[in-house]
Coordinates of C-alpha atoms and ligand atoms in Angstrom, one line a residue:
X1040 CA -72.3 113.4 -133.6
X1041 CA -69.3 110.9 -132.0
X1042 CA -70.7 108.5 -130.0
X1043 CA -68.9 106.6 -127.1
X1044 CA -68.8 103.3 -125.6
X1045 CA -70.4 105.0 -122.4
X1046 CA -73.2 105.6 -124.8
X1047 CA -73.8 102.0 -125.5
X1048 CA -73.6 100.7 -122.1
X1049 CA -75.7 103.1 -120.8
X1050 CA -78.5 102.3 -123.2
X1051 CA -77.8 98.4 -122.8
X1052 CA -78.2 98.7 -119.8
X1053 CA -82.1 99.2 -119.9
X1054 CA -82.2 96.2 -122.4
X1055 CA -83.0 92.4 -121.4
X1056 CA -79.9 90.8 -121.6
X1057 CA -79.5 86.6 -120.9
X1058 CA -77.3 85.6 -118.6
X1059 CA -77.5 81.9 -118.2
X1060 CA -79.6 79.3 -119.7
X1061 CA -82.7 78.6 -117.4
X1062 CA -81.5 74.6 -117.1
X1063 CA -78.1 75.3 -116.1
X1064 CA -79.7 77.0 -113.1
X1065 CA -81.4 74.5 -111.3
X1066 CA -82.9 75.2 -107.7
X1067 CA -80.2 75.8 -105.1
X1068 CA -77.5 77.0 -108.0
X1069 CA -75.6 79.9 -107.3
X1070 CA -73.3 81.8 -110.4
X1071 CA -71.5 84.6 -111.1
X1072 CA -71.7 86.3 -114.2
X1073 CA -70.6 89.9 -115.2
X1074 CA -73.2 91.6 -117.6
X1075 CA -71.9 95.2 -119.2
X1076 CA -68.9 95.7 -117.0
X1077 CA -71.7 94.7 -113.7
X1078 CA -70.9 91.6 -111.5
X1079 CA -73.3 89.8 -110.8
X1080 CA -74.8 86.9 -108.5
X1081 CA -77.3 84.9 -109.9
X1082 CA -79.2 82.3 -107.8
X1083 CA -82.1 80.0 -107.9
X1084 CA -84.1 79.6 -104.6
X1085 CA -85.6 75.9 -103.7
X1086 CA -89.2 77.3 -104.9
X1087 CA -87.5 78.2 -108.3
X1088 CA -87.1 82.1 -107.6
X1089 CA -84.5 84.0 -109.0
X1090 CA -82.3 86.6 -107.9
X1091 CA -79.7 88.7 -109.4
X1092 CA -77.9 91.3 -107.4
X1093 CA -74.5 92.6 -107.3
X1094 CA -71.9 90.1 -106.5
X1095 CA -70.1 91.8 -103.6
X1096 CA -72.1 91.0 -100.3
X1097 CA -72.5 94.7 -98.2
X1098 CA -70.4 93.0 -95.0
X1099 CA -67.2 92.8 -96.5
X1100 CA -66.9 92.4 -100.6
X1101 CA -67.0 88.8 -100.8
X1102 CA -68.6 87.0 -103.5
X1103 CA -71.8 86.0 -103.0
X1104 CA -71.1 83.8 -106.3
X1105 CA -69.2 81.6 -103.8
X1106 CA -72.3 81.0 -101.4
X1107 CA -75.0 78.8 -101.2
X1108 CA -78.8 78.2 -100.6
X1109 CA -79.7 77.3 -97.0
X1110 CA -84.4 76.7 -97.8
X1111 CA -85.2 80.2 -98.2
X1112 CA -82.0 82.6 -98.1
X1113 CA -78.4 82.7 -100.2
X1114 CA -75.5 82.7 -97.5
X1115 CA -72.5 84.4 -98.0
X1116 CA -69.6 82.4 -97.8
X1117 CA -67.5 84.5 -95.0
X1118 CA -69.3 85.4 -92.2
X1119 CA -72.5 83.6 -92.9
X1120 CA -74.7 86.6 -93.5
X1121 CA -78.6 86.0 -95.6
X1122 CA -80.4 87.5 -97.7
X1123 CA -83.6 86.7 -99.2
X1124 CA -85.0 86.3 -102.8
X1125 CA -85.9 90.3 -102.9
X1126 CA -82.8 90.9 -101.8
X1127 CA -83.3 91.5 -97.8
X1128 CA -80.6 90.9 -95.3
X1129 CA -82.6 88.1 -92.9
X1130 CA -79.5 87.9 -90.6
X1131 CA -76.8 88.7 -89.5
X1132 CA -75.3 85.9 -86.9
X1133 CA -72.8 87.8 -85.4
X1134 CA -75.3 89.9 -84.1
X1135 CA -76.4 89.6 -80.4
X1136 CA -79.6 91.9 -81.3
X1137 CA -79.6 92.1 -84.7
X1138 CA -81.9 95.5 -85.7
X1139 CA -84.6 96.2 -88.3
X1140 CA -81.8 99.2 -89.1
X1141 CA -78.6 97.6 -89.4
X1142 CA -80.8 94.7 -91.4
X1143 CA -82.3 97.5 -93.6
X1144 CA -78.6 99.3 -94.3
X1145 CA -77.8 95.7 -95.6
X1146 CA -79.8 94.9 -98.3
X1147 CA -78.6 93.4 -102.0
X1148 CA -78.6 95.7 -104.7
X1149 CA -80.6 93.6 -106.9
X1150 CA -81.9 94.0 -110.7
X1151 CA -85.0 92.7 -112.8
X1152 CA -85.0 89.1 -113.7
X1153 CA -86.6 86.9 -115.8
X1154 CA -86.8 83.2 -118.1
X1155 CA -87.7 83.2 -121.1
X1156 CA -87.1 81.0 -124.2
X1157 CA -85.2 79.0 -121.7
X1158 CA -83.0 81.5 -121.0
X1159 CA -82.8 83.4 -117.8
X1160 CA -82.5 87.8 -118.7
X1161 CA -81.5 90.3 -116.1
X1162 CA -82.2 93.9 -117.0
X1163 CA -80.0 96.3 -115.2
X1164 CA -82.1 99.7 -115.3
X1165 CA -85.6 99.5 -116.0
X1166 CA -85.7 103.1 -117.6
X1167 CA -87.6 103.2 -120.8
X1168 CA -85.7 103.8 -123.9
X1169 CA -85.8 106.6 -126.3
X1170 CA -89.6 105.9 -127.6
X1171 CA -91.3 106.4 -124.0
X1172 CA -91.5 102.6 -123.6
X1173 CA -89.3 100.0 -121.6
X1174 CA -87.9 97.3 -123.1
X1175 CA -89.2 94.3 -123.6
X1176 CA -88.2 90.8 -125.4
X1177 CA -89.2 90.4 -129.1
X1178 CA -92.0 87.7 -129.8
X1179 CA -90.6 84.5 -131.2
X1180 CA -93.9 82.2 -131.3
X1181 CA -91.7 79.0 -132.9
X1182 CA -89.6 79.3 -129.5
X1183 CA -92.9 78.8 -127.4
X1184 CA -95.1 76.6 -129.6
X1185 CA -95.6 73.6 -128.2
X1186 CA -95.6 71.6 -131.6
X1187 CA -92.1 72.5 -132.8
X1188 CA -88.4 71.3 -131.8
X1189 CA -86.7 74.2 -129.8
X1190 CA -83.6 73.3 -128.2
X1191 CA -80.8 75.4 -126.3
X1192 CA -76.9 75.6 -127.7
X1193 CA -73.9 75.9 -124.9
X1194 CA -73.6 79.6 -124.2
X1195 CA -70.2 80.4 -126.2
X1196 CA -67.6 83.0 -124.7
X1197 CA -66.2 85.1 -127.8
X1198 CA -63.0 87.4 -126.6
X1199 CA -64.7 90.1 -128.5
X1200 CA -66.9 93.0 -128.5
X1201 CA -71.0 91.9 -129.1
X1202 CA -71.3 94.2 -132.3
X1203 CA -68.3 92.0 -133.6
X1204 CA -71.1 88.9 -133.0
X1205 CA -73.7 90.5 -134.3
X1206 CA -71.8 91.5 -137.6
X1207 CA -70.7 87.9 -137.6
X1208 CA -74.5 86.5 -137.7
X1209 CA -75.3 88.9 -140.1
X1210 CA -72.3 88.2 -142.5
X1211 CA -73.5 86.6 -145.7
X1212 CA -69.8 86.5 -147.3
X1213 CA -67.9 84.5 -144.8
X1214 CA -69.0 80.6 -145.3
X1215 CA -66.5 79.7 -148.3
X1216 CA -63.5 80.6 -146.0
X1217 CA -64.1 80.9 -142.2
X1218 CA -66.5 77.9 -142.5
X1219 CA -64.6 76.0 -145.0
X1220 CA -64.2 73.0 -142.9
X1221 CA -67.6 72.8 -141.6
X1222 CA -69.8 74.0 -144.3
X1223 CA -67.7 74.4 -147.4
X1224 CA -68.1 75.9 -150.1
X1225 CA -70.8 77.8 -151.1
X1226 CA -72.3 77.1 -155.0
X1227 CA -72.2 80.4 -155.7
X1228 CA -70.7 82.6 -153.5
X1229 CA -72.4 85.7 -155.1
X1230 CA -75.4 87.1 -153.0
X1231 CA -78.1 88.0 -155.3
X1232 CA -81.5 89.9 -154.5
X1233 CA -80.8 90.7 -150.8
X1234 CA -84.1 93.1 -149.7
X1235 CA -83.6 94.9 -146.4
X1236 CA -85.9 96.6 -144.5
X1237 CA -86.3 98.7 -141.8
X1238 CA -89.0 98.4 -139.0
X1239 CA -90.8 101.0 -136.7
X1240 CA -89.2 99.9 -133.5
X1241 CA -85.9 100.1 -135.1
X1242 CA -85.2 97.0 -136.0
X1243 CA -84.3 95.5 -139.5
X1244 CA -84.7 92.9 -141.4
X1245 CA -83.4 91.1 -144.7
X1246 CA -85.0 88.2 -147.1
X1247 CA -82.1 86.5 -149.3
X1248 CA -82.2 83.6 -151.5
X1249 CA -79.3 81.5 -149.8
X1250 CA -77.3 79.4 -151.6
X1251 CA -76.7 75.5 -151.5
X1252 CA -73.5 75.1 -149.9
X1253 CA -70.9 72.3 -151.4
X1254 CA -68.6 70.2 -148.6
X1255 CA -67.4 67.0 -147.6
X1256 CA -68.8 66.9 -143.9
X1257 CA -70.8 64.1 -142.9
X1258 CA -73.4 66.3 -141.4
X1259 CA -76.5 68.5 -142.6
X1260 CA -77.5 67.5 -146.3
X1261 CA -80.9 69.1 -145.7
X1262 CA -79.4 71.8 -144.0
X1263 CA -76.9 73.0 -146.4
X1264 CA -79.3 72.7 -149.4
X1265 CA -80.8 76.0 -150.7
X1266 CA -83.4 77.9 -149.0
X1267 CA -84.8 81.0 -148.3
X1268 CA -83.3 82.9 -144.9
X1269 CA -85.2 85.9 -143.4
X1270 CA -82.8 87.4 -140.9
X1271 CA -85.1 89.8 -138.5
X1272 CA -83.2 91.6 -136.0
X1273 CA -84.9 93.6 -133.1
X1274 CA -82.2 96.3 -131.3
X1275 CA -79.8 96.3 -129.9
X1276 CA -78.6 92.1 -130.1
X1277 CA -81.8 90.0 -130.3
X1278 CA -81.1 88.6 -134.0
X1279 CA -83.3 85.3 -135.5
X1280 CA -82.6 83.4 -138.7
X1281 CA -85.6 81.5 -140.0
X1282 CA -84.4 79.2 -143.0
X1283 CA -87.8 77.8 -145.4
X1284 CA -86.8 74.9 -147.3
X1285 CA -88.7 73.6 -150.6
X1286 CA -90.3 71.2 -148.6
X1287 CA -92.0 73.4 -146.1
X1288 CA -89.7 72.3 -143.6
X1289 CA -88.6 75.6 -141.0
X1290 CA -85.7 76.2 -138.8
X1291 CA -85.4 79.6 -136.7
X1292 CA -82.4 80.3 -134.7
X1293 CA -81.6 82.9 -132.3
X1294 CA -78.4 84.7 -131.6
X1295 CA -78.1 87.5 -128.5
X1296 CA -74.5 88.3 -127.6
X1297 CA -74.7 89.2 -123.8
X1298 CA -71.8 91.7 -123.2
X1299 CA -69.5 90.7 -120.8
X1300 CA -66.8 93.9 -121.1
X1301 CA -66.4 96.1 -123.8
X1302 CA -64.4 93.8 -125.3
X1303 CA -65.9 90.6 -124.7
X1304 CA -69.0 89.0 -124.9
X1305 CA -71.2 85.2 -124.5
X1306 CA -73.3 84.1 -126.8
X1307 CA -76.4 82.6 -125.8
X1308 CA -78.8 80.7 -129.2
X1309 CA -81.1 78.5 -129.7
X1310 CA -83.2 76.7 -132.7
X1311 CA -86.5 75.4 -133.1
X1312 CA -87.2 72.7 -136.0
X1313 CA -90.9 73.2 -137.7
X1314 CA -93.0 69.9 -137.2
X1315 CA -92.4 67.2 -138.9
X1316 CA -88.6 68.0 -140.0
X1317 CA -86.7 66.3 -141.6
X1318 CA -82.9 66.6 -141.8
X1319 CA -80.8 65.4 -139.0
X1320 CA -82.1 65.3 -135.6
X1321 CA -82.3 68.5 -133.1
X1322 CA -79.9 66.8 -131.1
X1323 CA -77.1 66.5 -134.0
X1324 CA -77.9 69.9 -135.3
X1325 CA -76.5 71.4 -132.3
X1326 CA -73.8 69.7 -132.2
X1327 CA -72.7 70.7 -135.7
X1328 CA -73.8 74.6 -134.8
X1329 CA -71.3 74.2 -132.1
X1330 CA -68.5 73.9 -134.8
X1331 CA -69.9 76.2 -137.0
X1332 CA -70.0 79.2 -134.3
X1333 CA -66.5 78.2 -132.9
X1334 CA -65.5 78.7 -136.7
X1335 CA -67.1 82.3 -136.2
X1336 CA -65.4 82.6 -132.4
X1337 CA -62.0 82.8 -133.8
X1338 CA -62.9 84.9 -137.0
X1339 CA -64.2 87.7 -134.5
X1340 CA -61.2 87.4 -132.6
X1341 CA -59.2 88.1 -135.0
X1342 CA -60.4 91.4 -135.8
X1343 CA -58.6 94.4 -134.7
X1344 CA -60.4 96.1 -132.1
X1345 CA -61.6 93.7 -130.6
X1346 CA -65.3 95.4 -130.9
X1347 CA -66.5 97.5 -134.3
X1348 CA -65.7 100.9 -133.7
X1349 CA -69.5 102.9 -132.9
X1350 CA -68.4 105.1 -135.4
X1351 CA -68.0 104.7 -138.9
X1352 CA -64.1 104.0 -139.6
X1353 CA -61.9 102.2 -142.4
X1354 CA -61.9 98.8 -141.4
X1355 CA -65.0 98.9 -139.3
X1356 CA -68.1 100.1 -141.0
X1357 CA -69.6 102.1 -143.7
X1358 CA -66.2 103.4 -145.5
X1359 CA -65.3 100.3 -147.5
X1360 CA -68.5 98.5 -148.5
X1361 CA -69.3 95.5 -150.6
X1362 CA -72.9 94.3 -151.1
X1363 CA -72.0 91.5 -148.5
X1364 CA -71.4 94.0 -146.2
X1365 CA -74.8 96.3 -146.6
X1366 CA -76.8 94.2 -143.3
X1367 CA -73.7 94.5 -141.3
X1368 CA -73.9 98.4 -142.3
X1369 CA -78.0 98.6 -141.5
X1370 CA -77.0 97.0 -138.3
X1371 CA -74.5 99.4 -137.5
X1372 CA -76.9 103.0 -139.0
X1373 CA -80.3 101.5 -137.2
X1374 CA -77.9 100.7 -133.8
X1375 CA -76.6 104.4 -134.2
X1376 CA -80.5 105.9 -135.2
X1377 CA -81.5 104.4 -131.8
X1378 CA -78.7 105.7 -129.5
X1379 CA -78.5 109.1 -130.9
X1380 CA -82.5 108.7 -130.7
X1381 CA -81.6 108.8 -126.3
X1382 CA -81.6 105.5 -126.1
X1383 CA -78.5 105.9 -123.7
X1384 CA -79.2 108.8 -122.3
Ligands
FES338 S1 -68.5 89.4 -96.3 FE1 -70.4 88.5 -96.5 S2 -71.0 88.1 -94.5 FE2 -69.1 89.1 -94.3
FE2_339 FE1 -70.5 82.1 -139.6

């Protein structure tokens, strides 16, 4: 069966997506952010509710992005309209008697929202998925326990499709050339003993020796010596790398590629740093993780389309393969499984 792009939006759309990251929405913020083609207001009241509604205010179109907090109600910029943390007009000023009708006609389209992992998630249609059940976030314990290092990156705009990042995280091939300022080379560039499974819900998962990595940069030491990586990734974008060194030490990061368009996308991550680590501090890791991903910014841009066609192609997935390439592929078969399996219907 083809399968469109209409197909994954409409399935994504009964995902969690992030949208901003929780601190960078402090009470009386007010953003704009367009999630799968949808503009979006997002706002934090002064009790530290959050809404998120379309963007357009029911008056007359104007962004709501552009308006501001007033105690318990967003304003609109343009005619000084409120609405409430659910979404209800409260008033309309122009209104001599304003009525529980014209308030009623006025209310926000607004969507599910929540923080988590110190991100904030809006879910556009609560539908369940294909299985029966709605969707919910994975379970990353490291991100919530209280004895390890989690930190938050910058959210990174990529001009290109999600499945692009996602391929991207996933690559194992890439680090001798589109990281070879930041990371160098790697010893051996071969990947040996790569074991991928598949899980119940979907999701997949690979367990890969990983090689120590040879380069000049002043930075990670204990971060580019060799270690074990899991890479566990829960459908459709919710991907985590946990790296065990031979000391014990543990790092877990998190990649989800929020899409923006079809052809664009931000990625929000995070790590968390077992107890006790020690390599350079959380701080300086991110830092260096910034370089690294912009590294992996422009390599997705320069692929042509800008997003991995849904359906096997030369060039995109599953026609030319090399053993590098075979957790980019699962991605791409499990991601199909789960659509054709009415996830977007
Ligand atoms: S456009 Fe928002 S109050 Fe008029
Ligand atoms: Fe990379």
């Amino acid at each position: 069966m083809t399968l469109t792009e209409d197909t994954v939006f409409s399935a994504l759309r009964r995902t969690w997506q992030p949208v901003a990251n929780a601190p960078a929405l402090p009470p009386g913020a007010v953003i704009n952010y367009t999630l799968l083609e949808t503009e979006l207001v997002i706002a934090r009241f002064a009790n530290g509710q959050l809404l998120a509604a379309d963007v357009a205010c029911p008056h007359k179109g104007a962004r709501l992005s552009a308006g501001c907090i007033h105690d318990r109600v967003l304003m609109c910029p343009y005619h000084g309209w409120t609405f409430a943390v659910d979404g209800a007009c409260a008033a309309i000023p122009s209104l001599v008697e304003p009525s529980p009708e014209k308030l009623a006609l006025s209310h926000l389209r607004t969507y599910r929202v929540q923080e988590r992992y110190g991100f904030v998630w809006v879910k556009l249609e609560d539908a369940p998925l294909a299985n029966g059940a709605k969707h919910e976030l994975p379970d990353v314990p490291e991100f919530e326990d209280a004895r390890w290092t989690y930190r938050l990156g910058p959210p990174m705009a990529f001009a290109a499709g999600w499945r692009r990042e996602v391929e991207n995280y996933l690559d194992m091939t890439h680090f001798a050339f589109a990281h070879r300022r930041t990371l160098g080379l790697c010893a051996d560039p071969r990947i040996r003993g790569m074991e991928i499974t598949t899980h119940a819900d979907g999701g997949y998962q690979m367990d890969a020796p990983f090689p120590a990595l040879e380069t000049a940069h002043e930075m990670p030491g204990k971060l580019q010596s060799a270690h074990h990586r899991r890479q566990r990734s829960w459908l459709p974008n919710f991907t985590t790398i946990r790296q065990s060194f031979a000391d014990g030490d543990e790092r877990v990061l998190v990649h989800i590629p929020s899409p923006n368009t079809r052809e664009s996308c931000t990625c929000f991550w995070s790590l968390a740093i077992s107890p006790g680590f020690c390599g350079p501090p959380p701080e300086a890791q991110i830092e260096f993780a910034v370089k690294v991903l912009d590294e992996d910014r422009r390599m997705c841009e320069l692929q042509v389309p800008r997003e991995v066609p849904i359906n096997p192609a030369r060039g995109a997935w599953g026609v030319l393969v090399t053993p590098g390439d075979t957790l980019a592929n699962t991605f791409q078969k499990q991601l199909r499984r789960w659509l054709l399996a009415g996830a977007g219907e």
